[in-house]
XYZ file of C-alpha atoms in Angstrom:
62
model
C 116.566 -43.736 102.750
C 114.757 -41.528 100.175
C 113.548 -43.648 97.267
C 115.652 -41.656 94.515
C 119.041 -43.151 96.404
C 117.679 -46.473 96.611
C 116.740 -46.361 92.722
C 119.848 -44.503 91.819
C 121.971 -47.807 93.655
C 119.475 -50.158 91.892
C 120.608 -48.692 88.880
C 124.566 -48.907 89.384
C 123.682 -52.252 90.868
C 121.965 -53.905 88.205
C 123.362 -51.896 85.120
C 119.737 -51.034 83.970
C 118.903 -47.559 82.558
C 116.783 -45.225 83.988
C 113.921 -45.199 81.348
C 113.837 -48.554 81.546
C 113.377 -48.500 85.056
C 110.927 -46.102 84.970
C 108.990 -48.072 82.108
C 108.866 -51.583 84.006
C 108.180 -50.489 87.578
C 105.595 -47.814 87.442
C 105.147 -47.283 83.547
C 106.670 -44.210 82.995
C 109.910 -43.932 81.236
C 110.253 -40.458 82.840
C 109.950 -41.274 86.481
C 113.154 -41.208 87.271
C 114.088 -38.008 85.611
C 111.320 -36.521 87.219
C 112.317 -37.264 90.099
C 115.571 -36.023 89.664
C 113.820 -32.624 88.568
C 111.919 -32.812 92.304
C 108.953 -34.990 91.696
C 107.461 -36.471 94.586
C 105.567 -39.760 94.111
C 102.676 -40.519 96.062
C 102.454 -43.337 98.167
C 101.137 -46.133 95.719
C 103.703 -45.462 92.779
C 106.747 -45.632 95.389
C 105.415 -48.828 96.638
C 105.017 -49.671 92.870
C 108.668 -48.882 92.267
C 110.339 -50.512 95.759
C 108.084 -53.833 95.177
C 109.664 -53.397 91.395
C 113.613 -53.617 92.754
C 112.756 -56.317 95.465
C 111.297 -58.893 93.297
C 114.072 -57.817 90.491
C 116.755 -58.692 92.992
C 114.501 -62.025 94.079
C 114.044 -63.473 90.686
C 117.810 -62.409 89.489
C 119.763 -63.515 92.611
C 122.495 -65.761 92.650
């Protein structure tokens, strides 16, 4: 699954806005619009931003 659909259902799932998103997993408050726009991350910022949702849904499970 291409990481802007797993980030765009992390999103709906956890009610959290896209800059802020974008400011706490890779510190950009634009990475998800750019991404949007066609920006393609490079290997260590998606691994930045995937690691970011798992341990969000780890530490806010249950």
């Amino acid at each position: 699954m291409p990481l802007l659909r797993k980030i765009e259902i992390f999103l709906r799932e956890t009610d959290m806005s896209w800059t802020r998103f974008g400011r706490l997993s890779v510190r950009d408050p634009r990475f998800v619009q750019d991404l949007r726009n066609g920006r393609q991350p490079g290997r260590t910022i998606s691994e930045r931003a995937e690691n970011f949702m798992q341990m969000w849904r780890t530490d806010h499970a249950g």
